[in-house]
C-alpha positions as semicolon CSV with decimal commas, in nm:
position;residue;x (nm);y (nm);z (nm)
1;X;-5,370;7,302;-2,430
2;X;-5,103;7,548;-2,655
3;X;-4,907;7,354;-2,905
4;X;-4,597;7,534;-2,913
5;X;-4,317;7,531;-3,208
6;X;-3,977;7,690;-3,060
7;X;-3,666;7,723;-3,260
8;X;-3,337;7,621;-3,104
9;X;-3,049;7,831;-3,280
10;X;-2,713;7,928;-3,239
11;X;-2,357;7,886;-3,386
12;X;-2,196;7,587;-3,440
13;X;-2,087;7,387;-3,096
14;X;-2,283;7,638;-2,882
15;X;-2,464;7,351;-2,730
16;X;-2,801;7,357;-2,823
17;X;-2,858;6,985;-2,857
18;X;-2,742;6,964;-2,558
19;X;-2,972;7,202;-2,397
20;X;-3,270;7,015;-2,622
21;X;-3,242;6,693;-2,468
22;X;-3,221;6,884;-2,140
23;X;-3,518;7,073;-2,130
24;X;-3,711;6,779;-2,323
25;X;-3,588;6,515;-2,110
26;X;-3,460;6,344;-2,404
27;X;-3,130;6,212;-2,174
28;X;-2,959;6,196;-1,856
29;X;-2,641;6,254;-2,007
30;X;-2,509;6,592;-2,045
31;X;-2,149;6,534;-2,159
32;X;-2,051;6,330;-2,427
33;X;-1,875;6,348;-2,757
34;X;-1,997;6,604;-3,017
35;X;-2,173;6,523;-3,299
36;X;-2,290;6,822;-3,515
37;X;-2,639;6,867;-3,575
38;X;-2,728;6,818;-3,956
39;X;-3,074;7,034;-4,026
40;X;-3,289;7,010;-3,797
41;X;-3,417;6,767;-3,484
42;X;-3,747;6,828;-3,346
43;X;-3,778;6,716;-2,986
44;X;-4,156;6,693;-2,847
45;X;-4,283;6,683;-2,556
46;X;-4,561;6,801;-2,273
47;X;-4,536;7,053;-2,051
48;X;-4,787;7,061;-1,759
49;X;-4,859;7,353;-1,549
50;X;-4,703;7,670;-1,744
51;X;-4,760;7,956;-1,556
52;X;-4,956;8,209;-1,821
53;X;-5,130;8,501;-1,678
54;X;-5,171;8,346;-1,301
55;X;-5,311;8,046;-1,460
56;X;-5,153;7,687;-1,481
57;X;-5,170;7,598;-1,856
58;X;-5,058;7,313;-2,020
59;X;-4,863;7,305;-2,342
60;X;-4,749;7,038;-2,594
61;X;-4,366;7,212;-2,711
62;X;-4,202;7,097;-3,041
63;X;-3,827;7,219;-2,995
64;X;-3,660;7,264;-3,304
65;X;-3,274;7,193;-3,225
66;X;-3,183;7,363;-3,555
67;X;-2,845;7,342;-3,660
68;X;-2,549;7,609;-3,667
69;X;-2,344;7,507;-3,958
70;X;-2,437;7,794;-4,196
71;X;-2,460;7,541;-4,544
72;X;-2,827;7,500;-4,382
73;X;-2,895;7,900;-4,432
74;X;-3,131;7,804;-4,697
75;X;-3,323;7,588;-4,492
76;X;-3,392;7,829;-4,244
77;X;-3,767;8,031;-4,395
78;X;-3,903;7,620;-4,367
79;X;-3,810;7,586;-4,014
80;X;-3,927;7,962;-3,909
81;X;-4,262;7,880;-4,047
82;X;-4,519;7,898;-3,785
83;X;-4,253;7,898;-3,497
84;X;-4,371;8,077;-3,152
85;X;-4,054;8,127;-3,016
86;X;-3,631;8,139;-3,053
87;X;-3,443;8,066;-2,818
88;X;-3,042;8,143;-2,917
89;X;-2,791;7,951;-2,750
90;X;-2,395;8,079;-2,716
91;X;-2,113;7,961;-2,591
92;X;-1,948;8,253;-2,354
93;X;-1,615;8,093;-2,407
94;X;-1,607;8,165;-2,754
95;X;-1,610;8,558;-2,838
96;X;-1,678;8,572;-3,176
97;X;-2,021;8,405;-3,169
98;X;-2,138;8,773;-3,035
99;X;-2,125;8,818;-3,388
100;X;-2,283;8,499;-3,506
101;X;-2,606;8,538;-3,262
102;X;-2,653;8,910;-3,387
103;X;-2,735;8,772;-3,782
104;X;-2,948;8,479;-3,640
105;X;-3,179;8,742;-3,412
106;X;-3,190;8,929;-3,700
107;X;-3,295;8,662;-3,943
108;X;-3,538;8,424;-3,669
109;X;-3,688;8,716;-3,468
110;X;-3,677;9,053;-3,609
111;X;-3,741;8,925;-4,005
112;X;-4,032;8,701;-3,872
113;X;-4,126;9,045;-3,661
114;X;-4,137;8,834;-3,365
115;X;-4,191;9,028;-3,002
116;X;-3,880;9,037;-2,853
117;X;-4,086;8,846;-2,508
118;X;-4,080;8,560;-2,751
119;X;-3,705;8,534;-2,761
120;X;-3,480;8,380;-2,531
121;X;-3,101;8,465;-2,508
122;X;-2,872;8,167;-2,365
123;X;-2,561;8,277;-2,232
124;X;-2,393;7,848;-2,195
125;X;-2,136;7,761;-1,978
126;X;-1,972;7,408;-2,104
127;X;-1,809;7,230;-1,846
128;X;-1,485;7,375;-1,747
129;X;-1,661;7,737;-1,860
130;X;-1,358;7,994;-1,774
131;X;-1,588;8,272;-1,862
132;X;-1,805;8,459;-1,544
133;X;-2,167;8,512;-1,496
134;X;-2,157;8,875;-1,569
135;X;-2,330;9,042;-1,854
136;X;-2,165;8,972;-2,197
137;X;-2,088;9,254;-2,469
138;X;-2,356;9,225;-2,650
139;X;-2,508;9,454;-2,982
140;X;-2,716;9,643;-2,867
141;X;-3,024;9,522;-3,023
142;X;-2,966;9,184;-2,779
143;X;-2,920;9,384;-2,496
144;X;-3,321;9,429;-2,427
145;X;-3,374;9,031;-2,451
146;X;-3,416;8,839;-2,182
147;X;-3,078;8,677;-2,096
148;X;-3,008;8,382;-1,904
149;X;-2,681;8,162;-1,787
150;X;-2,672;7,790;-1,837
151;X;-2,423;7,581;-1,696
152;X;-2,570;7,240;-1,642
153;X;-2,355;7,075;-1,403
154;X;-2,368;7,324;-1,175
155;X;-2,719;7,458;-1,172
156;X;-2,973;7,281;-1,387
157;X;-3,297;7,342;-1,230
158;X;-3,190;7,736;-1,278
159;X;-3,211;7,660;-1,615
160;X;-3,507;7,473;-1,590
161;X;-3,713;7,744;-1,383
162;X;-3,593;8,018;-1,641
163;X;-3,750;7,813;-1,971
164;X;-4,069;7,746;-1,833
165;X;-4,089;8,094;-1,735
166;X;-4,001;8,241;-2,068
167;X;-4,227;7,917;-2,215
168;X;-4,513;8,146;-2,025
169;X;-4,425;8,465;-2,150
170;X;-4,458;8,282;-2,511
171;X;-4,783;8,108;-2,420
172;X;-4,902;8,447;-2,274
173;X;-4,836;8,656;-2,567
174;X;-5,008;8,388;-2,801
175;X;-5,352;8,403;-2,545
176;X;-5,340;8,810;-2,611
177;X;-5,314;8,781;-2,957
178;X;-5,559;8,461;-2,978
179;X;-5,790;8,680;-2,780
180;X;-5,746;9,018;-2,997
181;X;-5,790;8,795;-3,343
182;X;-6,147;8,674;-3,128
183;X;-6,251;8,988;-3,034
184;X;-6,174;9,089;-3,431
185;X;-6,437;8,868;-3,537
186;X;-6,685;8,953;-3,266
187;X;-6,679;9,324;-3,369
């Protein structure tokens, strides 16, 4: 069994506690009023039968809903420590968090020299979304991430199926390097 950490990030009212309790079945619910997240939640939770490499793997995930209010900036090396995986959340309503999710790849994946196959891009559609399914303008740098849509009323086991396969791509990378730190000691 893979213990998993993966960090939750985005800007403020993005809706990445709402995608948390999604994919961890924290709640039914997936309206509500807002209520900004202050720090950090961590959300865990088992995860039979990840597909890894053709093989049905199990994982135990601790989802780090981190929060987007920037006074937590300082709080952000402590969280990153010994995290698999990011997974950034937008809102495609809101234009200027392009901006916003460019400094948070750049501080959660490319400072912790993360493989981009261990980043998630979250394109979310709130209820009511006016915005289309097409391919934002993103920086360039984002454009080679994997990059899914979210709208939860509307297609929720879409969103579902696309986590658990990226939650394989992370497990998978993690067996290749477990595997290459084995062989290490071996030789």
């Amino acid at each position: 069994m893979f213990n998993i950490k993966l960090l939750l990030v985005g800007p403020r009212e993005s809706g990445k506690t709402v995608m948390a309790n999604f994919l961890s079945d924290a709640t039914e619910a997936i309206g509500g009023d807002y209520s900004p997240t202050q720090g950090v939640r961590i959300l865990e939770y088992e995860c039979p039968n990840v597909n890894a490499n053709g093989k049905s793997i199990g994982c135990e995930v601790e989802l780090w809903d981190c929060s987007g209010d920037q006074k937590f900036e300082a709080c952000w090396p402590a969280l990153m420590k010994d995290s698999n995986g990011v997974v950034i959340v937008f809102n495609v309503d809101v234009p200027s968090q392009l901006k916003e999710i460019e400094t948070l790849y750049s501080s959660f994946v490319q400072q912790q020299r993360l493989h981009d196959s261990r980043c998630l891009l979250v394109a979310h559609h709130k209820p009511n979304s006016t915005a289309g399914r097409g391919q934002p303008n993103l920086a360039q740098q984002l454009n080679k991430l994997t990059l899914i849509h979210s709208n939860l009323e509307d297609d929720p086991e879409q969103v579902r199926t696309a986590f658990r396969q990226f939650l394989g791509a992370v497990v998978n990378s993690l067996s290749e390097s477990r595997d290459k730190e084995e062989m290490s000691i071996i030789t």
